[in-house]
Amino acid sequence: MSSGKQFQSPPSSAFCSFRRSLLTLAVLSLISFICFSLKSLKSPLQNPSPTTLVSAKVETENVAEEEKKDEISGVFHSPEVFRLNYGEMERKFKVYIYPDGDPNTFYQTPRKLTGKYAGEGYFFQNIRESRFRTEDPDQADLFFIPISCHKMRGKGTSYENMTLIVQSYVEGLISKYPYWNRTLGADHFFVTCHDVGVRATEGLPLLVKNSIRVVCSPSYDVGFIPHKDVALPQVLQPFALPAGGNDVENRTMLGFWAGHRNSKIRVILARVWENDTDLYVLNNRINRATGDLLYQKRFYITKYCICPGGSQVNSARIADSIHYGCIPVILSNYYDLPFNDILDWRKFSIIVKESDVYQLKQILQNIPDEEFLALHRNLIKVQRHFQWNSPPTKYDAFHMVMYELWLRHHVIQY
């Protein structure tokens, strides 16, 4: 009896051993859970849940939307209004192009898509192939009169004969189609960048007064009406050198201008500042014999490029300045700048009166460095708005002109 009891384990000892095992298992489980939790915090799950995927997608879309907003912010009068209206324009805007006329004179791409009048050619080409064109005049918001005075000028046609040709053509459209008489031509437009187009159409008061003129000569002294007409940017394409960018450290020259003295303001500019050491002002174009593309290269090393009006108030020098990253100094009176009701030119240019030419150096020197840097950043943002492309791209010069026409279409509606 006594020897049998000797080999039995006390019940209390077995229970204690079992409890220690449970406690050890619990501790190990807790440690494992903590380690797993820490690992989860450091690295994403291998198989994210549908909720996680949706959240990530929404976050990505929000970032993309913010980037879209940022790309049009800072230089627009009303960025959000522009963004919403631009989208509506892309979806709904329709233009009917009149098919009549001599094919050698009307509705033809001008001779070439180069030079300072290239914008006219690009518009003619792009509108024909764009989503905005409709073959149904009853669906049209606006009607395009495809007059290419540039092309007529290339054939040696005189101003007087051009006026007669245009007059005969427009009167033929009025008599043959009912669309002009619905608004007396207020929903019609024509495009001409060459100054001969302005002169050729001035002899048609009905066309000039009623229809929308998209012109490169937006001076008030030639009858330009800002709320009705559209200022077409004069762009010398193709650009000889790449666009300027984040290169402010290279811009050591204060100001630059070189050109023909074919206006009063240019004569004064050259006379007052041609011997100055801070303003590089020449009373003629830089001689090509002295080096290749020296004129264009000057834009890269200058902070402010002076843009005085010439024989016409417009100048391709403004678009050159924007392209090469040199802040344009607009030195012209009575000039409705391209896209002026969309873009805030004060954010990327300096606008002064012609009478300020005598204080020009002091005006530029008094601009703080912080303001110059802000102007330059915004200038880079607007470069694409002054670039013609074929096929056109979003927000380029063609689409900006179409947006201007879209705005005027709404004015006509109301």
Short mmCIF file of C-alpha atoms in Angstrom, two decimals:
data_model
loop_
_atom_site.label_atom_id
_atom_site.label_comp_id
_atom_site.label_asym_id
_atom_site.label_seq_id
_atom_site.Cartn_x
_atom_site.Cartn_y
_atom_site.Cartn_z
CA MET A 1 0.00 0.00 0.00
CA SER A 2 2.65 2.40 1.04
CA SER A 3 4.89 1.55 -1.94
CA GLY A 4 1.98 2.11 -4.47
CA LYS A 5 1.28 5.63 -3.21
CA GLN A 6 4.93 6.45 -3.68
CA PHE A 7 4.64 6.51 -7.50
CA GLN A 8 1.42 8.70 -7.90
CA SER A 9 1.65 12.44 -8.74
CA PRO A 10 -0.21 14.69 -6.43
CA PRO A 11 -3.30 16.22 -8.09
CA SER A 12 -2.20 19.74 -7.18
CA SER A 13 1.16 19.37 -8.99
CA ALA A 14 -0.49 18.21 -12.25
CA PHE A 15 -2.88 21.15 -12.18
CA CYS A 16 -0.03 23.66 -11.68
CA SER A 17 1.89 22.18 -14.58
CA PHE A 18 -1.15 22.43 -16.86
CA ARG A 19 -1.71 26.08 -15.85
CA ARG A 20 1.92 26.98 -16.58
CA SER A 21 1.55 25.49 -20.08
CA LEU A 22 -1.54 27.58 -20.78
CA LEU A 23 0.19 30.73 -19.54
CA THR A 24 3.23 30.08 -21.74
CA LEU A 25 0.99 29.55 -24.77
CA ALA A 26 -0.85 32.81 -24.09
CA VAL A 27 2.39 34.77 -23.76
CA LEU A 28 3.70 33.33 -27.03
CA SER A 29 0.43 34.16 -28.80
CA LEU A 30 0.54 37.74 -27.49
CA ILE A 31 4.14 38.20 -28.65
CA SER A 32 3.25 36.83 -32.12
CA PHE A 33 0.26 39.17 -32.39
CA ILE A 34 2.37 42.19 -31.43
CA CYS A 35 5.06 41.31 -33.97
CA PHE A 36 2.46 40.82 -36.71
CA SER A 37 0.82 44.15 -35.88
CA LEU A 38 4.13 46.02 -36.01
CA LYS A 39 4.97 44.40 -39.34
CA SER A 40 1.58 45.38 -40.73
CA LEU A 41 2.19 48.99 -39.79
CA LYS A 42 5.51 49.03 -41.62
CA SER A 43 4.47 47.35 -44.85
CA PRO A 44 1.21 47.21 -46.87
CA LEU A 45 -0.93 44.10 -46.93
CA GLN A 46 -0.18 41.61 -49.64
CA ASN A 47 -3.83 41.37 -50.63
CA PRO A 48 -5.57 44.70 -49.91
CA SER A 49 -9.31 44.61 -49.40
CA PRO A 50 -11.73 46.10 -52.00
CA THR A 51 -12.28 49.04 -49.64
CA THR A 52 -8.54 49.74 -49.59
CA LEU A 53 -8.39 49.61 -53.41
CA VAL A 54 -11.33 52.01 -53.77
CA SER A 55 -9.77 54.43 -51.28
CA ALA A 56 -6.46 54.35 -53.16
CA LYS A 57 -8.24 54.96 -56.48
CA VAL A 58 -10.17 57.92 -55.07
CA GLU A 59 -6.97 59.36 -53.61
CA THR A 60 -5.19 59.00 -56.99
CA GLU A 61 -8.08 60.67 -58.80
CA ASN A 62 -8.07 63.52 -56.29
CA VAL A 63 -4.34 64.04 -56.80
CA ALA A 64 -4.83 64.05 -60.60
CA GLU A 65 -7.69 66.54 -60.26
CA GLU A 66 -5.58 68.81 -58.07
CA GLU A 67 -2.77 68.65 -60.63
CA LYS A 68 -5.23 69.64 -63.38
CA LYS A 69 -6.42 72.57 -61.30
CA ASP A 70 -2.85 73.62 -60.55
CA GLU A 71 -1.86 73.67 -64.22
CA ILE A 72 -4.41 76.41 -64.95
CA SER A 73 -4.15 78.26 -61.65
CA GLY A 74 -2.23 81.45 -61.04
CA VAL A 75 -2.49 82.90 -64.56
CA PHE A 76 -6.25 82.84 -65.17
CA HIS A 77 -8.75 85.44 -64.04
CA SER A 78 -11.15 82.66 -62.97
CA PRO A 79 -9.41 79.24 -63.10
CA GLU A 80 -12.42 77.20 -61.98
CA VAL A 81 -14.81 78.96 -64.37
CA PHE A 82 -12.35 78.39 -67.21
CA ARG A 83 -11.94 74.71 -66.37
CA LEU A 84 -15.68 74.05 -66.30
CA ASN A 85 -16.48 76.11 -69.40
CA TYR A 86 -13.58 74.59 -71.32
CA GLY A 87 -14.96 71.11 -70.70
CA GLU A 88 -18.42 72.19 -71.83
CA MET A 89 -16.94 73.78 -74.95
CA GLU A 90 -15.15 70.55 -75.86
CA ARG A 91 -18.40 68.61 -75.55
CA LYS A 92 -20.90 70.95 -77.17
CA PHE A 93 -19.36 73.68 -79.36
CA LYS A 94 -20.12 73.31 -83.08
CA VAL A 95 -19.01 75.43 -86.04
CA TYR A 96 -20.32 75.29 -89.59
CA ILE A 97 -17.90 76.20 -92.39
CA TYR A 98 -19.38 77.69 -95.54
CA PRO A 99 -18.40 75.48 -98.50
CA ASP A 100 -18.86 78.04 -101.26
CA GLY A 101 -16.25 80.15 -102.99
CA ASP A 102 -13.35 79.83 -105.35
CA PRO A 103 -11.20 76.95 -104.00
CA ASN A 104 -8.09 78.85 -105.08
CA THR A 105 -9.09 81.80 -102.90
CA PHE A 106 -11.32 80.63 -100.05
CA TYR A 107 -11.30 77.80 -97.53
CA GLN A 108 -7.72 76.87 -98.19
CA THR A 109 -4.78 76.57 -95.87
CA PRO A 110 -2.54 79.56 -96.66
CA ARG A 111 0.69 79.04 -98.54
CA LYS A 112 2.67 77.71 -95.60
CA LEU A 113 2.43 77.08 -91.88
CA THR A 114 5.52 79.10 -91.11
CA GLY A 115 6.38 82.71 -90.43
CA LYS A 116 4.69 85.34 -88.29
CA TYR A 117 1.30 84.80 -89.96
CA ALA A 118 1.33 81.03 -89.45
CA GLY A 119 -1.52 81.22 -86.93
CA GLU A 120 -4.00 81.89 -89.74
CA GLY A 121 -2.88 78.79 -91.59
CA TYR A 122 -2.96 76.62 -88.49
CA PHE A 123 -6.49 77.75 -87.66
CA PHE A 124 -7.76 77.00 -91.18
CA GLN A 125 -6.19 73.55 -91.09
CA ASN A 126 -7.23 72.66 -87.56
CA ILE A 127 -10.85 73.79 -87.76
CA ARG A 128 -11.42 71.60 -90.81
CA GLU A 129 -10.26 68.49 -88.97
CA SER A 130 -11.49 69.27 -85.45
CA ARG A 131 -14.33 67.89 -83.36
CA PHE A 132 -15.91 71.35 -83.46
CA ARG A 133 -16.85 71.16 -87.11
CA THR A 134 -20.38 70.18 -88.05
CA GLU A 135 -21.84 69.50 -91.49
CA ASP A 136 -25.32 70.44 -90.26
CA PRO A 137 -25.79 74.23 -90.15
CA ASP A 138 -28.87 73.83 -87.96
CA GLN A 139 -26.63 72.36 -85.24
CA ALA A 140 -24.05 75.15 -85.49
CA ASP A 141 -23.37 77.66 -82.73
CA LEU A 142 -21.21 79.82 -85.02
CA PHE A 143 -20.55 80.08 -88.77
CA PHE A 144 -17.01 80.37 -90.15
CA ILE A 145 -16.49 82.51 -93.25
CA PRO A 146 -13.26 81.00 -94.70
CA ILE A 147 -11.66 84.11 -96.17
CA SER A 148 -7.89 83.87 -96.58
CA CYS A 149 -6.72 87.34 -97.52
CA HIS A 150 -3.19 86.12 -96.86
CA LYS A 151 -3.59 83.66 -99.70
CA MET A 152 -5.02 86.36 -101.97
CA ARG A 153 -2.09 88.63 -101.16
CA GLY A 154 0.27 85.82 -102.12
CA LYS A 155 -1.31 85.78 -105.57
CA GLY A 156 -0.56 89.49 -106.00
CA THR A 157 -4.14 90.69 -105.54
CA SER A 158 -4.40 94.40 -104.70
CA TYR A 159 -6.23 95.65 -101.61
CA GLU A 160 -9.00 97.12 -103.77
CA ASN A 161 -9.56 93.85 -105.61
CA MET A 162 -9.42 91.87 -102.38
CA THR A 163 -12.18 94.04 -100.94
CA LEU A 164 -14.31 93.49 -104.05
CA ILE A 165 -13.71 89.71 -103.95
CA VAL A 166 -14.62 89.47 -100.26
CA GLN A 167 -17.66 91.69 -100.72
CA SER A 168 -18.95 89.61 -103.61
CA TYR A 169 -18.37 86.39 -101.68
CA VAL A 170 -20.09 87.53 -98.46
CA GLU A 171 -23.05 89.02 -100.32
CA GLY A 172 -23.40 85.69 -102.14
CA LEU A 173 -23.54 83.84 -98.81
CA ILE A 174 -26.15 86.24 -97.47
CA SER A 175 -28.40 85.79 -100.49
CA LYS A 176 -27.97 82.01 -100.80
CA TYR A 177 -28.20 80.97 -97.13
CA PRO A 178 -30.66 82.10 -94.42
CA TYR A 179 -28.17 81.97 -91.55
CA TRP A 180 -26.67 85.46 -91.74
CA ASN A 181 -30.07 87.13 -91.56
CA ARG A 182 -31.00 85.36 -88.32
CA THR A 183 -28.59 87.56 -86.34
CA LEU A 184 -27.39 89.97 -89.07
CA GLY A 185 -24.07 88.15 -88.96
CA ALA A 186 -23.46 88.30 -85.20
CA ASP A 187 -22.93 84.52 -85.07
CA HIS A 188 -20.45 84.60 -87.98
CA PHE A 189 -16.68 84.99 -87.76
CA PHE A 190 -13.61 85.17 -89.97
CA VAL A 191 -9.91 84.80 -89.20
CA THR A 192 -7.04 86.88 -90.55
CA CYS A 193 -3.61 87.33 -89.04
CA HIS A 194 -1.98 89.21 -91.90
CA ASP A 195 -2.59 92.96 -91.75
CA VAL A 196 -3.77 92.86 -95.37
CA GLY A 197 -6.79 90.92 -94.12
CA VAL A 198 -7.72 93.79 -91.83
CA ARG A 199 -7.35 96.29 -94.67
CA ALA A 200 -9.22 94.13 -97.16
CA THR A 201 -12.24 93.70 -94.91
CA GLU A 202 -12.43 97.29 -93.69
CA GLY A 203 -14.27 98.12 -96.89
CA LEU A 204 -17.19 95.93 -95.77
CA PRO A 205 -18.85 97.83 -92.89
CA LEU A 206 -21.54 95.17 -92.46
CA LEU A 207 -18.92 92.44 -91.96
CA VAL A 208 -16.71 94.51 -89.65
CA LYS A 209 -19.54 95.87 -87.54
CA ASN A 210 -21.59 92.72 -87.06
CA SER A 211 -19.44 89.61 -87.34
CA ILE A 212 -16.67 88.45 -85.01
CA ARG A 213 -13.22 89.40 -86.28
CA VAL A 214 -10.40 87.12 -85.17
CA VAL A 215 -7.39 89.27 -86.05
CA CYS A 216 -3.73 89.79 -85.24
CA SER A 217 -4.16 93.59 -85.25
CA PRO A 218 -6.24 94.18 -82.12
CA SER A 219 -5.71 97.93 -81.92
CA TYR A 220 -8.68 100.12 -81.09
CA ASP A 221 -7.71 102.59 -83.80
CA VAL A 222 -8.57 100.01 -86.49
CA GLY A 223 -12.07 99.47 -85.15
CA PHE A 224 -11.28 96.49 -82.92
CA ILE A 225 -14.17 95.88 -80.48
CA PRO A 226 -12.89 93.85 -77.47
CA HIS A 227 -16.17 92.32 -76.29
CA LYS A 228 -17.02 91.22 -79.86
CA ASP A 229 -13.72 90.59 -81.65
CA VAL A 230 -10.89 88.20 -80.75
CA ALA A 231 -7.19 89.07 -80.55
CA LEU A 232 -5.26 86.37 -82.40
CA PRO A 233 -1.69 85.89 -81.11
CA GLN A 234 0.94 86.53 -83.73
CA VAL A 235 3.40 83.66 -83.40
CA LEU A 236 6.55 83.24 -85.47
CA GLN A 237 6.67 79.48 -86.05
CA PRO A 238 8.53 77.22 -86.04
CA PHE A 239 10.57 78.52 -83.13
CA ALA A 240 14.28 78.44 -83.91
CA LEU A 241 15.30 77.19 -80.45
CA PRO A 242 13.65 75.21 -77.60
CA ALA A 243 11.44 76.87 -75.01
CA GLY A 244 13.08 78.59 -72.06
CA GLY A 245 12.46 77.06 -68.67
CA ASN A 246 13.80 77.14 -65.13
CA ASP A 247 16.86 79.16 -66.07
CA VAL A 248 16.62 82.40 -64.09
CA GLU A 249 20.24 82.11 -62.97
CA ASN A 250 21.32 82.64 -66.59
CA ARG A 251 19.33 85.84 -67.01
CA THR A 252 21.89 88.48 -66.16
CA MET A 253 20.81 91.18 -68.65
CA LEU A 254 18.04 93.50 -67.42
CA GLY A 255 16.29 94.27 -70.72
CA PHE A 256 16.53 93.62 -74.46
CA TRP A 257 15.09 94.93 -77.72
CA ALA A 258 16.33 94.87 -81.29
CA GLY A 259 14.25 95.66 -84.34
CA HIS A 260 13.30 98.06 -87.08
CA ARG A 261 12.39 101.61 -86.14
CA ASN A 262 9.06 101.55 -87.97
CA SER A 263 6.97 103.36 -85.34
CA LYS A 264 7.25 106.45 -83.19
CA ILE A 265 7.65 104.52 -79.95
CA ARG A 266 10.47 102.40 -81.40
CA VAL A 267 12.33 105.52 -82.53
CA ILE A 268 12.08 106.97 -79.03
CA LEU A 269 13.09 103.67 -77.40
CA ALA A 270 16.22 103.39 -79.53
CA ARG A 271 17.17 107.05 -79.08
CA VAL A 272 16.82 107.02 -75.28
CA TRP A 273 18.34 103.64 -74.42
CA GLU A 274 20.60 102.42 -77.23
CA ASN A 275 23.81 103.32 -75.32
CA ASP A 276 22.69 102.01 -71.94
CA THR A 277 24.72 99.26 -70.24
CA ASP A 278 21.78 97.55 -68.50
CA LEU A 279 19.30 97.65 -71.39
CA TYR A 280 20.58 96.01 -74.56
CA VAL A 281 18.74 98.13 -77.13
CA LEU A 282 19.63 98.14 -80.83
CA ASN A 283 18.06 100.37 -83.45
CA ASN A 284 17.98 97.50 -85.93
CA ARG A 285 17.87 93.72 -86.07
CA ILE A 286 20.98 91.84 -84.97
CA ASN A 287 23.06 91.18 -88.08
CA ARG A 288 22.94 87.47 -88.91
CA ALA A 289 26.45 87.68 -90.31
CA THR A 290 27.82 88.17 -86.79
CA GLY A 291 26.57 84.78 -85.59
CA ASP A 292 23.88 82.15 -85.85
CA LEU A 293 20.58 82.86 -84.02
CA LEU A 294 22.11 85.63 -81.88
CA TYR A 295 18.74 87.43 -81.73
CA GLN A 296 16.95 84.38 -80.30
CA LYS A 297 19.82 83.56 -77.94
CA ARG A 298 19.52 87.02 -76.39
CA PHE A 299 16.11 86.04 -75.05
CA TYR A 300 17.70 83.25 -72.98
CA ILE A 301 19.99 85.60 -71.01
CA THR A 302 17.56 88.48 -70.43
CA LYS A 303 15.02 89.06 -67.66
CA TYR A 304 12.70 91.46 -69.49
CA CYS A 305 12.17 91.65 -73.25
CA ILE A 306 10.75 94.96 -74.44
CA CYS A 307 7.83 94.65 -76.90
CA PRO A 308 7.00 98.03 -78.47
CA GLY A 309 4.34 98.29 -81.15
CA GLY A 310 5.60 98.50 -84.73
CA SER A 311 3.77 99.57 -87.88
CA GLN A 312 0.91 97.60 -86.29
CA VAL A 313 0.31 97.39 -82.54
CA ASN A 314 0.79 93.62 -82.60
CA SER A 315 4.19 91.96 -82.62
CA ALA A 316 5.48 88.39 -82.86
CA ARG A 317 8.10 89.49 -80.31
CA ILE A 318 5.56 88.97 -77.51
CA ALA A 319 5.11 85.28 -78.32
CA ASP A 320 8.90 84.98 -78.82
CA SER A 321 9.46 86.38 -75.33
CA ILE A 322 6.98 83.97 -73.81
CA HIS A 323 8.46 80.98 -75.64
CA TYR A 324 12.05 81.76 -74.65
CA GLY A 325 11.17 82.51 -71.03
CA CYS A 326 11.84 86.26 -71.13
CA ILE A 327 9.15 88.33 -69.40
CA PRO A 328 7.49 90.55 -72.04
CA VAL A 329 7.31 94.27 -71.37
CA ILE A 330 4.25 95.50 -73.29
CA LEU A 331 5.03 99.01 -74.49
CA SER A 332 1.97 99.85 -76.58
CA ASN A 333 -1.12 101.97 -76.08
CA TYR A 334 -4.62 100.74 -76.94
CA TYR A 335 -3.67 97.10 -77.34
CA ASP A 336 -6.14 94.34 -76.50
CA LEU A 337 -3.74 91.53 -75.65
CA PRO A 338 -4.46 87.97 -76.88
CA PHE A 339 -6.72 86.01 -74.49
CA ASN A 340 -6.91 89.09 -72.29
CA ASP A 341 -10.31 88.19 -70.87
CA ILE A 342 -9.05 84.71 -69.93
CA LEU A 343 -5.42 85.19 -68.87
CA ASP A 344 -4.28 87.73 -66.30
CA TRP A 345 -1.35 89.32 -68.12
CA ARG A 346 -0.24 91.11 -64.96
CA LYS A 347 0.82 87.69 -63.61
CA PHE A 348 3.40 87.01 -66.36
CA SER A 349 4.22 90.33 -68.05
CA ILE A 350 4.92 94.01 -67.39
CA ILE A 351 2.46 96.44 -68.99
CA VAL A 352 3.45 100.10 -69.26
CA LYS A 353 2.29 103.11 -71.22
CA GLU A 354 4.30 104.42 -74.14
CA SER A 355 4.93 107.59 -72.13
CA ASP A 356 6.78 105.42 -69.57
CA VAL A 357 9.57 104.73 -72.06
CA TYR A 358 11.71 107.46 -70.46
CA GLN A 359 11.54 105.74 -67.04
CA LEU A 360 11.74 102.20 -68.42
CA LYS A 361 15.05 101.27 -66.81
CA GLN A 362 13.98 102.51 -63.39
CA ILE A 363 10.66 100.68 -63.64
CA LEU A 364 12.39 97.36 -64.37
CA GLN A 365 15.09 97.86 -61.73
CA ASN A 366 12.45 98.55 -59.08
CA ILE A 367 10.77 95.16 -59.56
CA PRO A 368 11.69 92.98 -56.52
CA ASP A 369 13.45 89.68 -57.12
CA GLU A 370 10.51 87.80 -55.58
CA GLU A 371 8.12 89.37 -58.09
CA PHE A 372 10.44 88.57 -60.99
CA LEU A 373 10.61 84.91 -59.93
CA ALA A 374 6.81 84.73 -59.65
CA LEU A 375 6.40 86.30 -63.09
CA HIS A 376 8.87 83.84 -64.57
CA ARG A 377 7.13 80.81 -63.01
CA ASN A 378 3.81 81.95 -64.44
CA LEU A 379 5.38 82.68 -67.81
CA ILE A 380 6.39 79.03 -68.12
CA LYS A 381 2.76 78.06 -67.39
CA VAL A 382 1.36 80.09 -70.30
CA GLN A 383 3.86 79.00 -72.96
CA ARG A 384 1.58 76.28 -74.35
CA HIS A 385 -1.25 78.79 -74.86
CA PHE A 386 0.90 80.59 -77.44
CA GLN A 387 1.92 77.51 -79.40
CA TRP A 388 0.18 76.35 -82.60
CA ASN A 389 0.07 72.60 -83.20
CA SER A 390 -1.29 70.31 -85.88
CA PRO A 391 -3.10 68.32 -84.74
CA PRO A 392 -3.97 70.72 -81.93
CA THR A 393 -3.40 69.85 -78.28
CA LYS A 394 -5.35 70.73 -75.13
CA TYR A 395 -5.07 74.39 -74.10
CA ASP A 396 -2.89 75.35 -77.10
CA ALA A 397 -3.40 78.50 -79.20
CA PHE A 398 -6.09 76.89 -81.37
CA HIS A 399 -8.16 75.79 -78.39
CA MET A 400 -7.72 79.16 -76.67
CA VAL A 401 -9.11 80.89 -79.77
CA MET A 402 -12.00 78.42 -79.87
CA TYR A 403 -12.67 79.17 -76.20
CA GLU A 404 -12.78 82.91 -76.98
CA LEU A 405 -15.31 82.18 -79.71
CA TRP A 406 -17.27 79.99 -77.29
CA LEU A 407 -17.53 82.92 -74.86
CA ARG A 408 -18.83 85.21 -77.60
CA HIS A 409 -21.32 82.58 -78.68
CA HIS A 410 -22.84 82.75 -75.20
CA VAL A 411 -23.01 86.55 -75.36
CA ILE A 412 -24.90 86.28 -78.67
CA GLN A 413 -27.31 83.77 -77.11
CA TYR A 414 -28.25 86.09 -74.29
#
